mmCIF file of C-alpha atoms in Angstrom:
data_model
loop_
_atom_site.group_PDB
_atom_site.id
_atom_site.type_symbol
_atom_site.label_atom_id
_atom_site.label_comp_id
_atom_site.label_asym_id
_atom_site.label_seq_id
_atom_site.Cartn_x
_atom_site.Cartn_y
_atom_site.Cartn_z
ATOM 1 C CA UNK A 255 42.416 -0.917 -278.999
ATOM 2 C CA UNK A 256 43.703 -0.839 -275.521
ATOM 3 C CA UNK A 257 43.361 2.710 -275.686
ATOM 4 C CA UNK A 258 40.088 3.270 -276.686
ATOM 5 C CA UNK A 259 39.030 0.986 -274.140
ATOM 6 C CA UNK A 260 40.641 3.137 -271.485
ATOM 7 C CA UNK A 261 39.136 5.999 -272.605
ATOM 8 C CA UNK A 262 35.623 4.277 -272.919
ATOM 9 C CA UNK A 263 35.526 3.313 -269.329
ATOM 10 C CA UNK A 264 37.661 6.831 -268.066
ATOM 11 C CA UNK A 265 34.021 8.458 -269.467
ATOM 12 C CA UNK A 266 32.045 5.632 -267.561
ATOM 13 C CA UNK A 267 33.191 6.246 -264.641
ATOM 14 C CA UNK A 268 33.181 10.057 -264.865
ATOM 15 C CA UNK A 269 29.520 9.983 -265.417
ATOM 16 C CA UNK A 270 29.223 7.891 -262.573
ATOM 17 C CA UNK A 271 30.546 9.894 -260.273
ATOM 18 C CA UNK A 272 28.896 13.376 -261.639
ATOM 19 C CA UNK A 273 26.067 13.395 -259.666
ATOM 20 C CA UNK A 274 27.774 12.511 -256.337
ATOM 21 C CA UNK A 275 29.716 15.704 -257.155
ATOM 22 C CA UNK A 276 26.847 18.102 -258.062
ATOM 23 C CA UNK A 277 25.159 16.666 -254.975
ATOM 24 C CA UNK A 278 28.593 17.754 -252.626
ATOM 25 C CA UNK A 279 27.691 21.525 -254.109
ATOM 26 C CA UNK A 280 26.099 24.003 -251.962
ATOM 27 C CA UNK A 281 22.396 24.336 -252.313
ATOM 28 C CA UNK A 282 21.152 27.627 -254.300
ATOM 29 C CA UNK A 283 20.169 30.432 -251.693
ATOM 30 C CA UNK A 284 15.904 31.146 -251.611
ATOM 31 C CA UNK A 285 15.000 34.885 -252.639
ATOM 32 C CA UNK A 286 11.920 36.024 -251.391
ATOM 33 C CA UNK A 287 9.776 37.641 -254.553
ATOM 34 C CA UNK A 288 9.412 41.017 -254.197
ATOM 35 C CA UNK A 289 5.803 42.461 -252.538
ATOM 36 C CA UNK A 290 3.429 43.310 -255.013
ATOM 37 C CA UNK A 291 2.708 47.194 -254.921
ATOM 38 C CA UNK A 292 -0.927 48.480 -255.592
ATOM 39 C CA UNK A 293 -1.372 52.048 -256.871
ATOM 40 C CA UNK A 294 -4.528 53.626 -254.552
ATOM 41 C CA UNK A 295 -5.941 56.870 -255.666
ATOM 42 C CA UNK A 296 -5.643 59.790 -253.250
ATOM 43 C CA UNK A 297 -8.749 62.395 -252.921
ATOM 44 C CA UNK A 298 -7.064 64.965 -251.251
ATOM 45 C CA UNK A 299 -6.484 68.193 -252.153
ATOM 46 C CA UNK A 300 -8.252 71.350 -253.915
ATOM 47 C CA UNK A 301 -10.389 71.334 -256.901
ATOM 48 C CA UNK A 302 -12.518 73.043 -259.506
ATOM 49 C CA UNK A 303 -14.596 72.402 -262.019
ATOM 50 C CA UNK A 304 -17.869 72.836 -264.089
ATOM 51 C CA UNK A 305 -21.326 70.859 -263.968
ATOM 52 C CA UNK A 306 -24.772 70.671 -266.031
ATOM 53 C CA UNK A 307 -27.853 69.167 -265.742
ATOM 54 C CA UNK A 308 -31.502 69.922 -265.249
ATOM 55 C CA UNK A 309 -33.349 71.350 -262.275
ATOM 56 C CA UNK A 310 -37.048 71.381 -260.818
ATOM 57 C CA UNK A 311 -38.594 73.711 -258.063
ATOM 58 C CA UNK A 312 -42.272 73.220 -257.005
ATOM 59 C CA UNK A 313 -44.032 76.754 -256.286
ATOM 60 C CA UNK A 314 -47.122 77.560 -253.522
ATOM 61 C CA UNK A 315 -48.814 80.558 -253.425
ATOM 62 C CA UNK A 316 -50.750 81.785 -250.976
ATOM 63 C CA UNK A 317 -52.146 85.418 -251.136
ATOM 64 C CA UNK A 318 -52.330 87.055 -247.567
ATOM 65 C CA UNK A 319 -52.998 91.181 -248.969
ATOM 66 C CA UNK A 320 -54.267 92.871 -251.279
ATOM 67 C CA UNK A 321 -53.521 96.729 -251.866
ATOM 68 C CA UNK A 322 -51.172 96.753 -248.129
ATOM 69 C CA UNK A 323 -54.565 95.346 -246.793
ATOM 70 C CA UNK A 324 -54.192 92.392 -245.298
ATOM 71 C CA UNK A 325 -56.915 89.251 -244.944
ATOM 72 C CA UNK A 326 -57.896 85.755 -244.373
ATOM 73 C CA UNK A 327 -55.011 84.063 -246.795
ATOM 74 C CA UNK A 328 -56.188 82.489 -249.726
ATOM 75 C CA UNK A 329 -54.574 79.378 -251.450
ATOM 76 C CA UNK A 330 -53.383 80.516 -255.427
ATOM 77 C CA UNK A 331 -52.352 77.083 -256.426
ATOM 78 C CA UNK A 332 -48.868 74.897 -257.222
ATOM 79 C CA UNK A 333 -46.585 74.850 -259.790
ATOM 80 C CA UNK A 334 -43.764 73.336 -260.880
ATOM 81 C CA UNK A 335 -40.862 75.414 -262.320
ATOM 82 C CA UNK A 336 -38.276 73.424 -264.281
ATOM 83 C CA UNK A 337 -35.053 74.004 -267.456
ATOM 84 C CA UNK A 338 -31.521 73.534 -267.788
ATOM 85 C CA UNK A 339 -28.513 74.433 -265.578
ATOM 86 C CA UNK A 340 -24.803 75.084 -265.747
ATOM 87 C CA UNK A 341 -22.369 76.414 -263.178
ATOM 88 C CA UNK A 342 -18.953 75.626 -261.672
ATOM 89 C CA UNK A 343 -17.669 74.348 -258.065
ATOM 90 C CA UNK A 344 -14.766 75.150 -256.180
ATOM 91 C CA UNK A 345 -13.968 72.913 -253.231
ATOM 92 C CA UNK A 346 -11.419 70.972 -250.648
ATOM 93 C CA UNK A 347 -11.230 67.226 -250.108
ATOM 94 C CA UNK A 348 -8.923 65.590 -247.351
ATOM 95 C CA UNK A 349 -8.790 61.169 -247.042
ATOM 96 C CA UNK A 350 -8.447 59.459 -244.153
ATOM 97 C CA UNK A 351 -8.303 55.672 -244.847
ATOM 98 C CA UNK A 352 -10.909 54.919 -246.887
ATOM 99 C CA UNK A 353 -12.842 58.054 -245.466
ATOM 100 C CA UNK A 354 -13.191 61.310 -247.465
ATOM 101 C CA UNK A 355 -14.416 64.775 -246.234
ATOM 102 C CA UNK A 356 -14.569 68.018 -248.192
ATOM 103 C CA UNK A 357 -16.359 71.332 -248.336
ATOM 104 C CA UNK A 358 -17.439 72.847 -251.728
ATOM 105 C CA UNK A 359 -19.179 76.138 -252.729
ATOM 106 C CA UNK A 360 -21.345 75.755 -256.137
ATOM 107 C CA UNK A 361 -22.656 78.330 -258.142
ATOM 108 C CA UNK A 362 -25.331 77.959 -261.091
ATOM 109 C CA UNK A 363 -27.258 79.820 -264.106
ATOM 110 C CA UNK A 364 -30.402 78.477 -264.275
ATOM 111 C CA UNK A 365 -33.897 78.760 -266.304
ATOM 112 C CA UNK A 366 -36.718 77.264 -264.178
ATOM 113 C CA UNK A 367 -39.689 78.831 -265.520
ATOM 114 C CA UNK A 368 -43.453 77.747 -264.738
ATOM 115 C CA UNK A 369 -46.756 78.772 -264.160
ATOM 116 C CA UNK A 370 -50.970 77.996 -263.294
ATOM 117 C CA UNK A 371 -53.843 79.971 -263.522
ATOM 118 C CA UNK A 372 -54.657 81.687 -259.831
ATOM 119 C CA UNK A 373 -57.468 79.891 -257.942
ATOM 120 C CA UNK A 374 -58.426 83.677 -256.942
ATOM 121 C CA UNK A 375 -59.537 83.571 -260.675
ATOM 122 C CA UNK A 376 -58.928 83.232 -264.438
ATOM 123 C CA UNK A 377 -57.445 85.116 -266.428
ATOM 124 C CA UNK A 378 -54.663 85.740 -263.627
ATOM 125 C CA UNK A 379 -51.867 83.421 -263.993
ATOM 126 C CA UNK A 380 -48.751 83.257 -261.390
ATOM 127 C CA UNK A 381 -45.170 82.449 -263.119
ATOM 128 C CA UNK A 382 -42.079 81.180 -260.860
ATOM 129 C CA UNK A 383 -38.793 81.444 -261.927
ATOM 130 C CA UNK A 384 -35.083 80.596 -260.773
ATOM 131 C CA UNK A 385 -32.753 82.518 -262.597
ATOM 132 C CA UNK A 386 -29.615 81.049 -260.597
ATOM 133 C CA UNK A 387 -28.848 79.083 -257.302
ATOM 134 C CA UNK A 388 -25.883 78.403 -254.907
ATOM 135 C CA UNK A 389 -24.995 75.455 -252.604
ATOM 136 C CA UNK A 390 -22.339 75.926 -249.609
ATOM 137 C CA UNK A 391 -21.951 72.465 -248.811
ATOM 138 C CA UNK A 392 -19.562 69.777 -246.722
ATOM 139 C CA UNK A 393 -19.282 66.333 -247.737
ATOM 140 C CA UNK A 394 -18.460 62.560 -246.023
ATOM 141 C CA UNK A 395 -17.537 59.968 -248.452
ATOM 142 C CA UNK A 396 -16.281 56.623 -248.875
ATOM 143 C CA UNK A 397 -13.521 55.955 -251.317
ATOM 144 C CA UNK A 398 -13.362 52.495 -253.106
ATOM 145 C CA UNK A 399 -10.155 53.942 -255.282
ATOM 146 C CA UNK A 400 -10.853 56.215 -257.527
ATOM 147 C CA UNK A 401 -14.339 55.705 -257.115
ATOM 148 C CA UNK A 402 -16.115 57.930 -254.403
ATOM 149 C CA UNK A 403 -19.424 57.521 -252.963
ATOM 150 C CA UNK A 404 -20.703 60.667 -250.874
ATOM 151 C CA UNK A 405 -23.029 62.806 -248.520
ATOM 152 C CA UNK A 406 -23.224 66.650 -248.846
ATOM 153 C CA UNK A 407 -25.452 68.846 -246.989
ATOM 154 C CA UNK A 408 -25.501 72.524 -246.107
ATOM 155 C CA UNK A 409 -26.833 76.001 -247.576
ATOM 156 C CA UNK A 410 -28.605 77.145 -250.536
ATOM 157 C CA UNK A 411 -29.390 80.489 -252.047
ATOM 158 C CA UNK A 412 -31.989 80.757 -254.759
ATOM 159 C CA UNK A 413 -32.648 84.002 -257.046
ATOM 160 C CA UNK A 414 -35.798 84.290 -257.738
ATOM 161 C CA UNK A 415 -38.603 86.135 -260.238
ATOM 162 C CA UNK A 416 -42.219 86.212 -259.282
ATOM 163 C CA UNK A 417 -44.361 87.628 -262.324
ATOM 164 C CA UNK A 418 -48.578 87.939 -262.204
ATOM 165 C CA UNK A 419 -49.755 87.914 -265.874
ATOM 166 C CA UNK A 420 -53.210 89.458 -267.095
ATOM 167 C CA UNK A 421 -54.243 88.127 -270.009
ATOM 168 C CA UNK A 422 -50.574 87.656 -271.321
ATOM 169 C CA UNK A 423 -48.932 90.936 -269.648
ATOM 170 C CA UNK A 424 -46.893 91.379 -266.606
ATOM 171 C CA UNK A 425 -49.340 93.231 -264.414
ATOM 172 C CA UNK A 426 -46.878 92.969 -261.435
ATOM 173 C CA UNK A 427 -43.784 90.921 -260.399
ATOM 174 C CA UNK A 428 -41.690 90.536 -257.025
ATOM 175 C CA UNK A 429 -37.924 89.657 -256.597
ATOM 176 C CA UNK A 430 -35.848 88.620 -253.967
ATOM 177 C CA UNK A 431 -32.891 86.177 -252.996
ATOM 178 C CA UNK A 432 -33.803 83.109 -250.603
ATOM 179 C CA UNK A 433 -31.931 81.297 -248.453
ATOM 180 C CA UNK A 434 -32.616 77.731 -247.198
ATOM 181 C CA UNK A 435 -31.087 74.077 -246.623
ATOM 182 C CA UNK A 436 -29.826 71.292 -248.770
ATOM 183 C CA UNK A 437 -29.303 67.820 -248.690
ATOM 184 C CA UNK A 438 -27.273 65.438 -251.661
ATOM 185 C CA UNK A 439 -25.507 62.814 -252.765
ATOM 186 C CA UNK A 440 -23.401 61.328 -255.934
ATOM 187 C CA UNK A 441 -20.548 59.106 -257.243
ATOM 188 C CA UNK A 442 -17.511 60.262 -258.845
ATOM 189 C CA UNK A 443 -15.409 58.240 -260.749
ATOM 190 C CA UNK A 444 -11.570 59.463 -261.642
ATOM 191 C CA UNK A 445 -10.605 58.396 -265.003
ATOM 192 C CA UNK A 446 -7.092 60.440 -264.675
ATOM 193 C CA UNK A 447 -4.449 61.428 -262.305
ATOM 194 C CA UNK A 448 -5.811 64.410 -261.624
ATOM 195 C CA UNK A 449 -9.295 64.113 -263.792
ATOM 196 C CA UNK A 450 -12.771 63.036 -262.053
ATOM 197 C CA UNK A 451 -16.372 62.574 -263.428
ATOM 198 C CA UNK A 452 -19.551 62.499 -261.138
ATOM 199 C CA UNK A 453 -23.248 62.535 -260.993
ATOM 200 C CA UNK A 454 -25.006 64.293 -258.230
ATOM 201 C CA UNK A 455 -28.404 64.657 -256.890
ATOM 202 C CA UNK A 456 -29.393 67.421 -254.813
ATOM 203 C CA UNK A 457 -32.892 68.606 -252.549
ATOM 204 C CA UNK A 458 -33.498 71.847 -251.650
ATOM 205 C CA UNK A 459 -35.524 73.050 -248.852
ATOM 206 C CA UNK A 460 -36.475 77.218 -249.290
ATOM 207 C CA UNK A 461 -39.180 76.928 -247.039
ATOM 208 C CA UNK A 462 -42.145 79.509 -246.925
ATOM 209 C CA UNK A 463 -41.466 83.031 -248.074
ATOM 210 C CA UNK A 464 -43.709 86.603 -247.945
ATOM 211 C CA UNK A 465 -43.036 88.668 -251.299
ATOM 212 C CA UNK A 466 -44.731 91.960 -252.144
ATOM 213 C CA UNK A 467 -45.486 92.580 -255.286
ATOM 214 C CA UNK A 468 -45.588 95.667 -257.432
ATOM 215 C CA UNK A 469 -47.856 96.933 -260.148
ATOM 216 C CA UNK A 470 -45.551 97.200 -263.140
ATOM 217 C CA UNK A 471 -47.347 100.976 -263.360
ATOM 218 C CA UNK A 472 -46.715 101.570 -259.920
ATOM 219 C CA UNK A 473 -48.379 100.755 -256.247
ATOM 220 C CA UNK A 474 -48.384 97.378 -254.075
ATOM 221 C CA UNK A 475 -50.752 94.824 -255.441
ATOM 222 C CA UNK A 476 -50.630 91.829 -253.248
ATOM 223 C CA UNK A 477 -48.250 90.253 -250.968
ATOM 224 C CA UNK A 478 -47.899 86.497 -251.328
ATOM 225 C CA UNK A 479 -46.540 83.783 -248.649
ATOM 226 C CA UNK A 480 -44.713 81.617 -251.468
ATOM 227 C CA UNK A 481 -43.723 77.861 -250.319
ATOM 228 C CA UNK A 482 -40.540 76.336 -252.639
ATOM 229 C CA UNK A 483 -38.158 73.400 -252.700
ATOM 230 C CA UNK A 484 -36.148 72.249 -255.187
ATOM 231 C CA UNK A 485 -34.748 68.849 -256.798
ATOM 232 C CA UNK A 486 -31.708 69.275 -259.002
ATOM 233 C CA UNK A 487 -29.896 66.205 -261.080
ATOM 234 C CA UNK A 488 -25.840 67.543 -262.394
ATOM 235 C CA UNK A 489 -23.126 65.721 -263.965
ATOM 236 C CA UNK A 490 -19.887 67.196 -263.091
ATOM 237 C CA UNK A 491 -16.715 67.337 -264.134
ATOM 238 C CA UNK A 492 -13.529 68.353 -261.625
ATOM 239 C CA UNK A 493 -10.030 68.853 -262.193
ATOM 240 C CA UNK A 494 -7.739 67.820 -258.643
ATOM 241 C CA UNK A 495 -4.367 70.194 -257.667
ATOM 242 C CA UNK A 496 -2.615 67.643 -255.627
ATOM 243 C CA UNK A 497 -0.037 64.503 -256.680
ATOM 244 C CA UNK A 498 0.246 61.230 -257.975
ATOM 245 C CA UNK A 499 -1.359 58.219 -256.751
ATOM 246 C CA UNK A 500 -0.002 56.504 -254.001
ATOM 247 C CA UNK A 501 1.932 53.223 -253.605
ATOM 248 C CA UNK A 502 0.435 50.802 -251.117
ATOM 249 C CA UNK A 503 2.452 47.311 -250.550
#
């Protein structure tokens, strides 16, 4: 009995005396949690890729000759020329910050067709077409990630087809390349390392043109002063050469 008793109060006393002991020990050093790291997307670098949409150009013809003869120019009337579109784009992008800047050259099949009957008199009818385009363009965006918002502007080409129809036939036609400005802008989200998807408008001014036609049989018929612009609406698809994303802390 006496030595249970002993033993009971040996244990007392031990547990009385436990937490002055763990309270002697040496406190547990703080560690700092590591930071956190944020993966940013990185714009920069050379690209290519493919784009289709639909396309618009509006079409003013004035008639200034007839025959080589010239005289007081005559208003023909406005059209609108419009179809599909499809094309590629090659281009350069370099960030800074949040800042991106890039030049691009685009190049596009196209099938803008339209037509109105002369004002010089029916049955004549005037047809427009744009059989392809290209913009030579540099850019300014703003990167939120690996979405970019952005500016283009620069140079445009249009090839074009200018057709007078009699009574259904091609009596005489004109063609010629055209150069003038263009303005744009679109979003481009990247869903992929190296894999981006955008929407872009673009405006083109071709200013006022003269064209001389010629009699499909043979001869000069008229010579036109034809006024075109352009409004053209692309989704686009680009594929970056370049690394990973970056690590920010």
């Amino acid at each position: 009995m006496k030595k249970v008793l002993l033993v009971t109060a040996s244990l007392i006393a031990l547990g009385a005396t436990a937490p002055a002991l763990a309270a002697d020990l040496a406190a547990r050093p703080y560690t700092k949690a590591p930071p956190m790291v944020a993966a940013v997307y990185d714009w920069s670098g050379f690209y290519i890729g493919a784009n289709g949409g639909w396309g618009t150009s509006h079409n003013c013809w004035t008639n200034t000759a007839v025959g080589g003869v010239p005289f007081t120019p005559a208003s023909e009337g406005c059209h609108d020329s419009d179809g599909g579109t499809v094309g590629g784009q090659v281009g350069y992008r370099w960030q800074a910050g949040n800042w991106v800047f890039g030049l691009e050259a685009q190049g596009n099949w196209a099938d803008f067709n339209g037509s109105n009957v002369s004002l010089l008199g029916a049955p004549l009818v005037n047809r427009s077409k744009i059989d392809a385009f290209g913009l030579f363009t540099g850019q300014v965006g703003y990167a939120a990630n690996n979405v970019l918002f952005y500016v283009k502007g620069g140079a445009a080409v249009t090839d074009n087809r200018y057709e007078g129809l009699f009574a259904g036939t091609v009596v005489d036609r004109a063609e010629e390349t055209r150069w003038g400005g263009t303005v744009g802008a679109g979003v481009e989200y990247a869903f992929a390392p190296n894999w981006s998807f955008g929407v872009e408008y673009n405006h083109l001014f071709m200013g006022t043109q003269s064209y001389t036609f010629v009699s499909t049989v043979g001869g000069i018929t008229r010579t036109d002063d034809i006024k075109q612009d352009a409004d053209l609406v692309t989704a686009r698809i680009n594929y970056r050469f370049g690394g990973p994303v970056v690590a920010r802390y």
